[in-house]
N, CA, C and O of each residue as an XYZ file, in Angstrom:
276
protein
N     113.943    113.228     92.662
C     114.746    111.380     92.484
C     114.370    111.300     93.875
O     113.176    111.266     94.170
N     115.362    111.261     94.847
C     116.005    111.059     96.105
C     114.545    110.936     96.514
O     114.070    109.809     96.649
N     113.567    112.356     96.786
C     112.359    112.232     97.379
C     111.182    111.041     97.415
O     110.590    110.613     98.406
N     111.052    110.691     96.181
C     110.403    109.754     95.546
C     111.149    108.704     96.452
O     110.484    108.311     97.410
N     112.371    108.201     96.320
C     113.134    106.759     96.627
C     112.489    107.119     97.798
O     111.519    106.394     98.020
N     112.696    108.049     98.693
C     112.723    108.212     99.812
C     111.670    107.446    100.027
O     111.817    106.287    100.413
N     110.518    107.960     99.818
C     108.886    107.444    100.217
C     108.310    106.724     99.235
O     107.152    106.805     98.824
N     109.662    105.625     98.687
C     109.072    104.279     98.129
C     108.024    104.472     97.122
O     107.147    103.621     96.971
N     108.073    105.667     96.348
C     107.731    105.544     95.073
C     107.790    106.243     93.655
O     107.058    106.754     92.808
N     109.604    105.843     94.018
C     110.331    105.524     93.088
C     110.574    104.906     91.533
O     110.986    105.508     90.541
N     110.266    103.818     91.641
C     109.931    102.218     91.266
C     108.340    103.108     90.511
O     108.528    104.085     89.785
N     107.372    102.782     90.705
C     106.091    103.406     90.048
C     106.427    104.737     89.117
O     106.480    104.636     87.891
N     106.628    105.885     89.747
C     107.605    107.572     88.949
C     107.734    106.990     87.642
O     107.203    107.164     86.544
N     108.886    106.014     88.276
C     109.866    105.204     86.546
C     109.646    104.601     85.966
O     110.282    104.408     84.930
N     108.408    103.834     86.381
C     107.979    102.618     84.754
C     107.114    102.470     85.476
O     107.587    101.768     86.370
N     105.915    102.712     85.741
C     104.076    102.863     85.784
C     103.890    101.491     86.256
O     104.659    100.885     87.002
N     102.328    100.873     85.534
C     102.320    100.204     85.502
C     101.398     99.969     84.839
O     100.780    101.002     84.581
N     100.607     98.345     84.047
C      99.860     97.722     83.489
C      98.714     97.808     83.919
O      98.577     96.988     84.827
N      97.210     98.755     83.621
C      96.028     98.130     84.518
C      95.567     96.865     83.105
O      95.631     96.888     81.876
N      95.239     96.154     83.851
C      94.224     94.713     82.989
C      93.527     95.017     82.246
O      93.392     96.221     82.462
N      92.771     94.696     81.234
C      91.648     94.818     80.206
C      90.343     94.353     81.231
O      90.188     93.343     81.917
N      89.246     95.892     80.951
C      88.475     94.815     82.252
C      87.850     94.354     81.771
O      87.612     94.430     80.565
N      87.281     93.599     82.707
C      86.185     91.810     82.534
C      87.240     91.056     83.001
O      86.860     90.062     83.621
N      88.650     91.210     82.899
C      89.270     89.747     82.680
C      89.609     89.542     83.843
O      89.993     90.307     84.728
N      89.396     88.078     83.794
C      89.978     87.528     85.316
C      91.001     87.258     85.950
O      91.663     86.344     85.458
N      91.618     87.977     87.404
C      92.315     88.035     87.671
C      92.872     87.096     89.466
O      92.164     86.870     90.447
N      94.435     86.757     89.228
C      94.402     85.800     90.262
C      94.781     86.705     91.606
O      95.645     87.578     91.696
N      93.570     86.067     92.941
C      94.553     86.872     93.790
C      95.407     87.751     94.420
O      94.857     88.430     95.287
N      96.586     87.946     94.250
C      97.761     87.612     93.826
C      98.215     89.213     92.654
O      99.191     89.958     92.573
N      96.966     89.113     91.987
C      97.563     90.011     90.767
C      96.821     90.897     91.381
O      97.487     91.781     91.921
N      95.559     90.996     91.511
C      94.956     92.033     92.271
C      95.213     92.652     92.918
O      95.281     93.852     92.653
N      95.621     91.924     94.674
C      96.526     92.731     95.840
C      98.200     93.656     94.870
O      98.825     94.612     95.330
N      98.375     93.213     94.040
C     100.083     93.853     93.398
C      99.091     94.838     92.653
O      99.296     95.989     93.039
N      98.101     94.757     91.728
C      96.943     96.165     91.301
C      97.078     96.866     91.646
O      97.627     97.894     91.249
N      96.301     96.395     93.175
C      95.681     97.385     93.997
C      97.688     97.909     94.934
O      98.163     98.840     95.584
N      97.802     97.568     94.790
C      99.490     98.100     95.799
C      99.472     99.318     95.022
O      99.347    100.457     95.471
N      99.681     98.792     93.179
C     100.643     99.845     92.466
C      99.816    101.155     92.484
O     100.312    102.280     92.529
N      98.267    100.819     92.436
C      97.342    102.354     92.147
C      97.624    102.939     93.560
O      98.044    104.070     93.808
N      97.272    101.824     94.546
C      97.857    103.431     96.275
C      99.220    103.923     95.991
O      99.551    105.039     96.393
N     100.202    103.015     95.189
C     101.270    104.052     95.867
C     102.012    104.983     94.083
O     103.094    105.565     94.023
N     100.947    104.808     92.837
C     100.777    106.459     91.985
C     100.168    106.867     92.749
O     100.891    107.002     93.736
N      98.696    107.352     93.063
C      98.082    108.083     93.784
C      99.075    108.161     94.493
O      99.054    109.364     94.751
N      99.873    107.790     94.966
C     100.417    108.843     96.227
C     101.675    109.623     95.861
O     102.134    110.645     96.370
N     102.023    109.030     95.058
C     103.365    109.595     94.449
C     102.423    110.715     93.224
O     103.259    111.591     93.006
N     101.322    111.024     92.490
C     100.931    112.099     92.461
C     100.923    113.227     93.289
O     101.494    114.311     93.172
N      99.936    112.636     94.421
C     100.074    113.499     95.635
C     101.283    113.834     96.276
O     101.136    114.310     97.401
N     102.199    113.741     95.951
C     103.863    114.383     96.187
C     103.974    115.332     95.583
O     104.403    116.443     95.892
N     103.365    114.709     94.160
C     103.671    115.558     92.338
C     102.890    116.782     93.470
O     103.430    117.629     94.183
N     101.762    116.526     93.318
C     101.066    117.676     93.633
C     101.059    119.081     94.470
O     100.655    120.200     94.155
N     101.798    118.471     95.913
C     101.747    118.916     96.701
C     103.237    119.808     97.054
O     103.667    120.961     97.038
N     103.671    118.400     97.376
C     105.093    117.895     98.078
C     106.606    118.981     96.454
O     107.647    119.577     96.728
N     106.010    118.768     95.115
C     107.238    119.703     94.962
C     106.950    120.530     94.283
O     107.822    121.106     93.632
N     105.441    120.933     94.177
C     105.511    122.752     94.268
C     105.710    123.482     95.195
O     106.034    124.595     94.782
N     105.678    123.416     96.322
C     106.368    123.426     97.590
C     107.855    123.932     97.660
O     108.322    124.981     98.104
N     108.549    122.638     96.970
C     109.995    122.990     96.875
C     110.055    123.922     96.248
O     110.579    124.949     96.679
N     109.436    123.804     94.823
C     109.780    124.812     93.938
C     110.066    126.175     93.844
O     111.034    126.839     93.472
N     108.153    126.572     94.603
C     108.424    127.661     95.325
C     109.407    128.035     95.631
O     110.246    128.566     94.903
N     109.500    127.743     97.186
C     110.609    127.976     98.007
C     112.203    128.557     96.719
O     112.793    129.635     96.646
N     112.423    126.999     95.772
C     113.862    127.875     95.209
C     113.669    129.073     94.956
O     114.495    129.949     95.210
N     111.500    129.459     93.917
C     112.261    130.797     92.796
C     112.267    132.204     94.210
O     112.914    133.243     94.073
N     111.444    131.901     95.414
C     110.643    132.403     96.438
C     112.555    133.105     96.318
O     112.598    134.132     95.639
N     113.802    132.696     96.820
C     114.290    133.414     96.672
C     115.810    134.087     96.179
O     116.739    134.667     96.741
N     115.373    133.508     94.357
C     115.513    134.605     93.452
C     115.205    135.519     93.340
O     114.052    135.926     93.482
N     116.880    136.588     92.825
C     116.533    137.728     93.012
C     115.983    137.912     91.271
O     114.882    138.416     91.046
N     116.961    137.404     90.042
C     116.820    137.999     88.986
C     116.199    136.011     88.453
O     116.158    134.939     89.057
N     115.827    136.495     86.995
C     115.067    135.549     86.400
C     116.468    134.491     86.459
O     116.382    133.448     87.107
N     117.538    134.791     85.852
C     119.341    134.366     85.670
C     119.467    133.320     86.345
O     119.912    132.303     85.812
N     118.941    133.358     88.247
C     119.143    132.874     88.815
C     118.431    131.672     89.263
O     118.762    130.905     90.167
N     116.904    131.596     88.122
C     116.157    130.707     88.386
C     116.775    129.819     87.681
O     116.352    128.664     87.634
């Protein structure tokens, strides 16, 4: 949680966002917010796929027995 808060993506991880129905007319502000949310969501997914796995892997590399994991 702290990692995602530090990188300013925790809100999108915790609550997500609602994508509008296709062909819905949106205001400029809503479009900007949607683009921002999509960008944050992709950033969070990137962190999940790279940083978190490396962190977890490092933890298990130090483990000598299964119970320590």
